[in-house]
Amino acid sequence: AQTVTQSQPEMSVQEAETVTLSCTYDTSESDYYLFWYKQPPSRQMILVIRQEAYKQQNATENRFSVNFQKAAKSFSLKISDSQLGDAAMYFCAYRSKNNDMRFGAGTRLTVKP
Amino acid sequence: KAGVTQTPRYLIKTRGQQVTLSCSPISGHRSVSWYQQTPGQGLQFLFEYFSETQRNKGNFPGRFSGRQFSNSRSEMNVSTLELGDSALYLCASSPMGTSGRDEQFFGPGTRLTVL
């Protein structure tokens, strides 16, 4: 079964600085999708960024980018120019082609003013 | 478009009772997935429904069940509640769900407390 590991339960970053959240996963599949979701204190999960495993190019969404290393099964999220509104729980997720979805345990990000 | 809605938002039940939670997906979305979120276990996949059929199922006991109606609205039911069922139950919808690429849109969740 696929597993997703986020080794950093908590991270802290200074406003305007850059922070990287780590995620590794285990799978025997070659085609799958990876996601980073954000869950602010209000609890509604929001998609931050998505990566398709067959694409070698790392996904980017404004201040958010990923470092996807398929051979290493690593999928880290980089947040540049951190803002107070970035404070949230961040979940890394793996989704197989048949829609089996697995989440990591989450990383709580604190942004210091 | 209106987002995913879940009712009720909060629920308190006692052990042994049963509960039904409701999820209305975004209009046009046909796939609905349910997740259980607890501090100890994190986010765990319960099941996914597509066109009124359960397409995927997580590793939960048979006390957890669900269904989907022709309008894509979904309900999940938990029978014989246990204290460990206390959790935030999240519903997520996606357009077709036939490709893992589809973005899932999450609802605000139902907070279930079992006493």
CSV table of C-alpha atoms in Angstrom, one decimal:
chain,number,residue,atom,x,y,z
A,1,ALA,CA,0.0,0.0,0.0
A,2,GLN,CA,1.1,3.5,-0.7
A,3,THR,CA,2.3,5.5,2.3
A,4,VAL,CA,3.1,9.2,2.6
A,5,THR,CA,5.6,10.5,5.2
A,6,GLN,CA,6.0,14.0,6.4
A,7,SER,CA,8.9,14.0,8.8
A,8,GLN,CA,8.4,17.6,10.1
A,9,PRO,CA,5.5,17.8,12.5
A,10,GLU,CA,6.2,21.6,12.8
A,11,MET,CA,8.0,24.2,11.0
A,12,SER,CA,8.5,27.9,11.5
A,13,VAL,CA,9.5,30.6,9.1
A,14,GLN,CA,10.1,34.4,9.3
A,15,GLU,CA,7.8,36.5,7.3
A,16,ALA,CA,9.2,37.1,3.8
A,17,GLU,CA,11.6,34.2,4.1
A,18,THR,CA,11.6,30.9,2.3
A,19,VAL,CA,10.7,27.6,3.9
A,20,THR,CA,10.7,24.0,2.5
A,21,LEU,CA,8.4,21.3,3.7
A,22,SER,CA,9.4,17.7,3.1
A,23,CYS,CA,7.4,14.7,1.9
A,24,THR,CA,8.4,11.3,0.9
A,25,TYR,CA,6.1,8.5,-0.4
A,26,ASP,CA,6.3,4.8,-1.1
A,27,THR,CA,4.7,3.3,-4.2
A,28,SER,CA,5.2,0.6,-6.8
A,29,GLU,CA,3.2,2.5,-9.3
A,30,SER,CA,4.7,4.5,-12.1
A,31,ASP,CA,1.8,6.8,-12.8
A,32,TYR,CA,0.3,8.8,-10.0
A,33,TYR,CA,-0.4,12.3,-8.8
A,34,LEU,CA,1.0,14.2,-5.9
A,35,PHE,CA,-0.6,17.2,-4.1
A,36,TRP,CA,0.0,19.7,-1.4
A,37,TYR,CA,-3.0,20.8,0.5
A,38,LYS,CA,-3.3,23.6,3.0
A,39,GLN,CA,-5.7,23.5,6.0
A,40,PRO,CA,-5.9,26.9,7.7
A,41,PRO,CA,-7.3,27.1,11.2
A,42,SER,CA,-10.8,27.4,9.8
A,43,ARG,CA,-10.4,23.8,8.7
A,44,GLN,CA,-11.3,24.0,5.0
A,45,MET,CA,-8.7,22.2,3.0
A,46,ILE,CA,-7.4,24.0,-0.1
A,47,LEU,CA,-5.3,22.7,-2.9
A,48,VAL,CA,-1.9,24.4,-3.1
A,49,ILE,CA,-0.2,22.7,-5.9
A,50,ARG,CA,-0.4,19.5,-7.9
A,51,GLN,CA,2.3,17.4,-9.7
A,52,GLU,CA,1.7,14.6,-12.2
A,53,ALA,CA,4.3,11.9,-11.9
A,54,TYR,CA,4.9,11.6,-15.6
A,55,LYS,CA,5.9,15.3,-15.8
A,56,GLN,CA,9.5,15.9,-15.1
A,57,GLN,CA,9.1,19.6,-14.8
A,58,ASN,CA,8.4,20.8,-11.3
A,59,ALA,CA,5.1,22.5,-10.7
A,60,THR,CA,4.9,26.1,-9.7
A,61,GLU,CA,2.0,28.2,-8.5
A,62,ASN,CA,3.1,31.8,-7.7
A,63,ARG,CA,5.1,31.6,-4.5
A,64,PHE,CA,4.7,27.9,-4.2
A,65,SER,CA,6.9,25.4,-6.0
A,66,VAL,CA,7.8,21.8,-5.6
A,67,ASN,CA,10.9,19.7,-5.9
A,68,PHE,CA,9.8,16.4,-7.3
A,69,GLN,CA,12.3,13.7,-7.3
A,70,LYS,CA,10.6,10.6,-8.7
A,71,ALA,CA,13.5,8.2,-8.3
A,72,ALA,CA,13.9,9.2,-4.7
A,73,LYS,CA,10.1,9.4,-4.2
A,74,SER,CA,10.4,12.8,-2.7
A,75,PHE,CA,8.0,15.7,-3.1
A,76,SER,CA,8.9,18.8,-1.2
A,77,LEU,CA,7.1,22.1,-1.1
A,78,LYS,CA,8.9,25.4,-1.2
A,79,ILE,CA,7.1,28.6,-0.1
A,80,SER,CA,8.9,31.8,-1.0
A,81,ASP,CA,8.3,35.2,0.5
A,82,SER,CA,6.3,33.7,3.3
A,83,GLN,CA,3.2,35.6,4.4
A,84,LEU,CA,1.2,35.5,7.6
A,85,GLY,CA,-1.6,34.0,5.7
A,86,ASP,CA,0.5,31.0,4.9
A,87,ALA,CA,0.3,29.8,8.5
A,88,ALA,CA,-1.6,26.5,8.4
A,89,MET,CA,-1.3,22.7,8.4
A,90,TYR,CA,0.1,21.4,5.2
A,91,PHE,CA,-0.6,18.0,4.0
A,92,CYS,CA,1.2,16.1,1.3
A,93,ALA,CA,-1.0,13.6,-0.6
A,94,TYR,CA,-0.6,10.8,-3.1
A,95,ARG,CA,-3.3,9.7,-5.4
A,96,SER,CA,-3.2,6.7,-7.6
A,97,LYS,CA,-4.8,6.5,-11.0
A,98,ASN,CA,-7.7,4.6,-9.5
A,99,ASN,CA,-8.3,7.5,-7.1
A,100,ASP,CA,-6.9,5.8,-4.0
A,101,MET,CA,-5.8,8.9,-1.9
A,102,ARG,CA,-3.3,8.9,0.9
A,103,PHE,CA,-2.3,11.8,3.1
A,104,GLY,CA,0.8,12.4,5.2
A,105,ALA,CA,0.4,13.3,8.8
A,106,GLY,CA,0.8,17.0,8.1
A,107,THR,CA,3.3,19.8,8.9
A,108,ARG,CA,2.1,22.7,11.0
A,109,LEU,CA,3.7,25.9,9.6
A,110,THR,CA,4.0,29.0,11.8
A,111,VAL,CA,4.9,32.3,10.2
A,112,LYS,CA,6.6,34.8,12.5
A,113,PRO,CA,6.1,38.5,11.8
B,1,LYS,CA,-20.5,28.0,-8.0
B,2,ALA,CA,-21.3,27.1,-4.4
B,3,GLY,CA,-18.7,25.1,-2.6
B,4,VAL,CA,-19.0,21.7,-1.0
B,5,THR,CA,-21.4,21.8,1.9
B,6,GLN,CA,-21.7,19.4,4.8
B,7,THR,CA,-24.4,19.1,7.3
B,8,PRO,CA,-24.5,19.2,10.2
B,9,ARG,CA,-21.4,21.1,11.1
B,10,TYR,CA,-21.3,19.7,14.7
B,11,LEU,CA,-22.8,16.6,16.2
B,12,ILE,CA,-22.7,15.1,19.7
B,13,LYS,CA,-23.8,11.5,20.1
B,14,THR,CA,-23.4,8.8,22.7
B,15,ARG,CA,-21.7,5.4,22.4
B,16,GLY,CA,-23.9,2.8,20.6
B,17,GLN,CA,-25.9,5.3,18.7
B,18,GLN,CA,-25.8,5.7,14.9
B,19,VAL,CA,-25.2,8.9,12.9
B,20,THR,CA,-25.7,10.1,9.4
B,21,LEU,CA,-23.7,12.8,7.8
B,22,SER,CA,-24.6,14.6,4.6
B,23,CYS,CA,-22.5,16.1,1.8
B,24,SER,CA,-23.6,18.1,-1.1
B,25,PRO,CA,-20.9,18.3,-3.8
B,26,ILE,CA,-20.2,21.2,-6.1
B,27,SER,CA,-22.8,21.3,-8.9
B,28,GLY,CA,-21.7,19.0,-11.7
B,29,HIS,CA,-19.2,17.0,-9.7
B,30,ARG,CA,-19.9,13.3,-9.7
B,31,SER,CA,-17.3,12.0,-7.4
B,32,VAL,CA,-17.6,12.3,-3.7
B,33,SER,CA,-15.0,11.1,-1.2
B,34,TRP,CA,-15.1,10.9,2.6
B,35,TYR,CA,-12.2,11.2,5.0
B,36,GLN,CA,-11.9,10.9,8.7
B,37,GLN,CA,-9.5,13.3,10.4
B,38,THR,CA,-8.2,12.8,13.9
B,39,PRO,CA,-5.2,14.2,15.8
B,40,GLY,CA,-3.8,10.7,16.3
B,41,GLN,CA,-4.4,9.1,12.9
B,42,GLY,CA,-4.4,12.1,10.7
B,43,LEU,CA,-6.5,12.1,7.5
B,44,GLN,CA,-7.7,8.7,6.5
B,45,PHE,CA,-9.7,7.8,3.4
B,46,LEU,CA,-13.0,6.2,4.1
B,47,PHE,CA,-14.6,5.7,0.7
B,48,GLU,CA,-15.3,7.3,-2.7
B,49,TYR,CA,-18.6,7.3,-4.6
B,50,PHE,CA,-19.1,7.9,-8.3
B,51,SER,CA,-22.4,7.7,-10.1
B,52,GLU,CA,-24.1,6.2,-7.1
B,53,THR,CA,-21.5,3.4,-6.9
B,54,GLN,CA,-18.8,2.9,-4.3
B,55,ARG,CA,-15.6,2.9,-6.3
B,56,ASN,CA,-13.0,2.8,-3.6
B,57,LYS,CA,-12.9,1.9,0.0
B,58,GLY,CA,-10.4,2.5,2.8
B,59,ASN,CA,-9.6,0.3,5.7
B,60,PHE,CA,-12.5,1.0,8.0
B,61,PRO,CA,-14.9,-1.5,9.7
B,62,GLY,CA,-18.3,-2.2,8.2
B,63,ARG,CA,-19.9,0.1,10.8
B,64,PHE,CA,-18.9,2.9,8.3
B,65,SER,CA,-21.0,2.9,5.2
B,66,GLY,CA,-22.1,5.4,2.7
B,67,ARG,CA,-24.3,6.0,-0.3
B,68,GLN,CA,-24.7,8.5,-3.2
B,69,PHE,CA,-27.9,9.7,-4.7
B,70,SER,CA,-28.7,10.4,-8.3
B,71,ASN,CA,-28.0,14.1,-7.7
B,72,SER,CA,-24.5,13.2,-6.5
B,73,ARG,CA,-25.3,14.1,-2.9
B,74,SER,CA,-23.8,11.7,-0.5
B,75,GLU,CA,-24.4,10.4,3.0
B,76,MET,CA,-22.2,8.5,5.3
B,77,ASN,CA,-23.5,6.5,8.2
B,78,VAL,CA,-21.7,5.2,11.3
B,79,SER,CA,-23.5,2.6,13.3
B,80,THR,CA,-22.8,1.6,16.9
B,81,LEU,CA,-20.7,4.6,17.6
B,82,GLU,CA,-17.5,4.2,19.6
B,83,LEU,CA,-15.5,6.8,21.5
B,84,GLY,CA,-12.8,6.5,18.8
B,85,ASP,CA,-15.1,7.6,16.1
B,86,SER,CA,-14.9,11.2,17.4
B,87,ALA,CA,-13.3,13.1,14.6
B,88,LEU,CA,-13.7,15.6,11.9
B,89,TYR,CA,-15.3,14.0,8.9
B,90,LEU,CA,-14.4,15.7,5.6
B,91,CYS,CA,-16.2,15.3,2.3
B,92,ALA,CA,-14.5,16.2,-1.0
B,93,SER,CA,-15.9,16.3,-4.5
B,94,SER,CA,-14.3,16.3,-7.9
B,95,PRO,CA,-15.7,16.6,-11.4
B,96,MET,CA,-15.3,13.1,-12.8
B,97,GLY,CA,-12.9,11.4,-10.5
B,98,THR,CA,-11.9,9.1,-13.4
B,99,SER,CA,-8.4,10.5,-13.3
B,100,GLY,CA,-6.2,11.0,-10.3
B,101,ARG,CA,-5.4,14.4,-11.8
B,102,ASP,CA,-8.8,15.8,-10.7
B,103,GLU,CA,-8.6,18.4,-8.0
B,104,GLN,CA,-10.7,17.5,-4.9
B,105,PHE,CA,-12.6,20.3,-3.3
B,106,PHE,CA,-13.2,19.9,0.3
B,107,GLY,CA,-16.1,20.8,2.5
B,108,PRO,CA,-15.8,22.4,6.0
B,109,GLY,CA,-16.3,19.1,7.7
B,110,THR,CA,-18.6,17.7,10.3
B,111,ARG,CA,-17.2,17.6,13.8
B,112,LEU,CA,-18.5,14.4,15.5
B,113,THR,CA,-18.1,14.0,19.2
B,114,VAL,CA,-19.0,10.6,20.8
B,115,LEU,CA,-19.6,10.7,24.5
